């Protein structure tokens, strides 16, 4: 029986491969045919991507998505533009997007070859630019859920809502690693750990693409920002990275390697430079590493204006044309120009002067056309009728709520002050208590996400959700709508109301920001927030702190005054409801820290530090190993119940070659309430030719346990999970001793080849 099934499966797989090969071949034949018919202008036009403001009436000021027919004609007829992106002032409704796409594709029908336009949008945590779309937690919060199934579910909904809007290309997922907390795009990352980054990144790519790109529930994904973007030395956006290749390969490359393998269709490039070479001009990174070593065959697109910036900002190209030559020869296929047609003219000149070979142009155009075929644009370039019905389904809100719930991370809970009972009198204060933008962060109906008028009308603030939960009679909410409203810092009112309160819910953190506007010089909390916290402590009432933020703002100076601390991060549309559920015990928190929350502002030691990072030499051989001292460690996260680990077992303690190691552990819910819990497996290489990490996360599994229930969790790992990049830049596993740690359980084994 089983054998037959295997045979059927093998035959099925062979059939799949054959079908895929046929599909690809049929594209290839049509692409070759098209290429023969295309002029140089047609080809260069395909490589050109412009922003909506270029052909919208009124440019950037446009608010209704109305297009200027003459400007659209110029884009399509004169410059043969192959791709467009972005919105103008803010998000638009589904019908407007469908109309925009129709007008664009209609215009392409008036060209000789009728090549459809590929439109791309930044649906980073849900479909950012369609009004009333479902916004999910940002990646950082998604990493706290330790639940790749949720990441995938959110990506599928995002794809459906994007496609309903007529758009088939998503500039996501962000695969940058979050190891520089100052960085304004830290919230877009899956945090500091490589394994979580890989796992969540792959889940997102599958969520976007696995239904098949011709299906109305899928969109092409775009891994970004290749490579090392998040590691700027200054912490400011788009500033230089200095990184030895060994570090790049150990920490920053694996997520891209995994996402390429998972089948992501495109990739966007890091705007900055690494060791002085802008990535957009690096043949090594774009062609040798990405194409040849990683085997990536999809489309390589630049980030915003990044070719001209080789001349205007990076100053490695003496002229704008040289910038184009460097980037295209390095391996760029499409230029997000995106504000004019300079790229088109410059590339045409460069080809005429034989500075860029036609073979490179043809190679780029083939990849662009291939993606257009893959997403079905040649069959129907308009918003598909079947896709429209997939916008805004009621069940999407449930996924958004599940994700917001699972992201919430409880990091302090003195004497189990939480959950609060619903008859407590609660005083709610602070800038994030009355803000909707602060709960959603960047890429939320506008680029910066800070214009509340564009959010869905039923969006709730923390104060609203607490009031809904325990009734207006039990809530004193001080302040007014919006983060910057001075009323949110009213210490006099705080003092006047505190006497009648049992507990103060102090809501601090950050307002929404994206990219360079979100640059900060240090992690300090603004003084007015610190003063508010001190005033809250001075009332003598118990304080529960909610830190609603995209990156870890410094709270070491106020932490001791707080009885409980809850981190909802930027949790999307349902942050407020989910937080109120946690505060009052309707949901048992289970988020785990996706990064190490710094205790000192200058400290940037991650959980996987190399041993020597934490040493302090006192005198001769007298060494203290106490350098990993975060306020909240990576992996921390409390629950309203307790979990006990026991019986850690290995299938062997002498692992050989490619053998699999089965690791099992029993987890028991020893408390009184049901709960979810992420069981995390770490390994430690005891001695290695490169200073080994203290430990590395190799696997996790999120389980649900009823009060009193036990489960045995199994993990299977092998030598690849023990590997590291050595001095020769090879990924190797070296024979020797290893430790395995799950919870407080620890055991040892050896690996030999
Ligand atoms: C960002 C990208 C984004 C692009 C298009 C750039 O400024 O760095 O992440 O995809 O804009 O909006």
Coordinates of C-alpha atoms in Angstrom, one line a residue, residues 616-623:
X616 CA 35.7 41.5 31.8
X617 CA 39.3 40.9 32.8
X618 CA 39.9 42.0 36.3
X619 CA 43.4 41.0 37.0
X620 CA 45.5 38.5 35.0
X621 CA 43.4 35.3 34.7
X622 CA 40.7 36.7 36.9
X623 CA 37.9 37.1 34.3

